[in-house]
Amino acid sequence: MLRKGVTESFGAAIHALGAGQLTDGVIRRSKRMMLDTLGVGLLGSRTDVFNKALKYSQLFHSVEKSSVWGKSNITAPPHFAAFVNGVAVHSMDFDDTWYPATHPSGAVLAALLALVEVTPTRPSGVELLLAFNVGIEVQGRLLRFSREAFDIPKRFHPPSVVGVMGSAAASAKLLGLSSQQCANALAIAVCSAGAPLANAATQTKPLHMGYAAQRGLEAARLAQMGLEGNRAILDVECGFGVYYEDYNPSVMTLPGVGGSAWVLEEQDVAFKRMPAHLGMHWVVDAALAARAKIPNLDVGQIKLITLKVPPSKYIDCPFPTTEHQARHSFQFNACSAILDAGVSVGSFSRAQRERRDLKELLGKVEVHVPRDNQASFDKMYSEVTIETYQGESLSARCDTFYGHWRKPLRQEDLVDKFMANASFVLSSEGAEGVMDTIRNMELETECTALHSYMRMTNEECGHRYGSRALSQSG
């Protein structure tokens, strides 16, 4: 008997997976991911980068129409709805993060919710959950083909590589494609994968998530129409292997069968408490702990702030001039936490960024990179030391921030985050309806009920917040 190839095994697994193989743990975790993604996506629908992506997408029309999140009367062709909603999810760097490093949910959920509105039959909540978990599982399996993927990225933004594959796999599953068509969808998606990290900390970075959602959906639909790709795309170094120097693929077995577990069951995700790169969460928690050791802190008495962080050039930005740079700056987030006793959505507004006292603090920061501080979201730490002109020197270290997979957000805090984000855009009925639908997703006969709640916008509140804190073109 011939050994099944890697690509063939992925196509077969995507096709064969059934709802009965979903475990309680996977369902619970994936519903948390979906709720958080919708919340940050709704909030992101009031950002400048989202509005630019939407304006571009409105140049195009089609018979098929899918909803744009947080807009009561705007639709777009499905692939453009996936694009703009994916952009919204990552527009503030507020979305979930996995290990090995990627943002797993945005591309998959944006593609699926655009697709469910145009399928001939309305998928059930269970079918949506299954397709979502297929997309997450494929990303997790692909990331484990390389040890390089376990480090903080250096060359490309992971959602642009594995996100488009997850989007394609999830869309193929929802469309009910054959094993070979599922494999073709992955092969087609590879041709749209990849985005260099040079565009991190710019308005282009959120496009990575949008394109991953859009092009994965397109890949599945092209495969449905009979378009074919390389049947060994995952097997060879000149295929998906081009993205990793240590590529070592293996066949995909069915999770939930024969002792094989879902990747999501083995590895939880991190949920962010503030809209910034994940690495910022360590430095903020350490800065807050150091600040708390100095009663009645007068920031004018601070002589020096020392940060001990892992090596990563693209999140070392001493004097950020835009919101996107600020979201990727160890220095900015540490100083904001010390100055304001916290970091929030509003911390990245132009008015907050341009404060004189913040700029003075930024000039007092030194960054050190100890050899033992590994560039890994599972092993890194952050240490902050505040020295005053009075000779005080107080330090604090964070090894695991609250929200990390080792210290997961409590459900009530996850719900509070969702409600805070969604309520800037939706009415209370809409926000609560989204939350209840996700909570009971496996009982929904038609998952499109979710869209009706996401159109219940509170325009006055949304515009007021948008003008105050989110229109930050920098």
PDB file of C-alpha atoms in Angstrom, residues 19 26 29 151 161 215 231 245 250 356 364 402 472:
ATOM      1  CA  ALA A  19     -19.281  17.299  14.494  1.00  0.00           C
ATOM      2  CA  VAL A  26     -12.630  22.325  22.010  1.00  0.00           C
ATOM      3  CA  ARG A  29     -12.382  27.194  23.835  1.00  0.00           C
ATOM      4  CA  ASP A 151       9.867  31.800  18.178  1.00  0.00           C
ATOM      5  CA  VAL A 161       0.995  32.257   5.957  1.00  0.00           C
ATOM      6  CA  ARG A 215      -7.987  34.570  -0.286  1.00  0.00           C
ATOM      7  CA  ARG A 231      -1.110  17.623  -5.046  1.00  0.00           C
ATOM      8  CA  GLU A 245      14.109  26.802   6.872  1.00  0.00           C
ATOM      9  CA  SER A 250       3.890  15.002   8.693  1.00  0.00           C
ATOM     10  CA  ARG A 356       4.930  66.125  26.927  1.00  0.00           C
ATOM     11  CA  LYS A 364      14.619  58.010  30.047  1.00  0.00           C
ATOM     12  CA  TYR A 402      -3.038  37.641  32.934  1.00  0.00           C
ATOM     13  CA  GLN A 472      -5.778  57.759  14.592  1.00  0.00           C
TER      14      GLN A 472
END
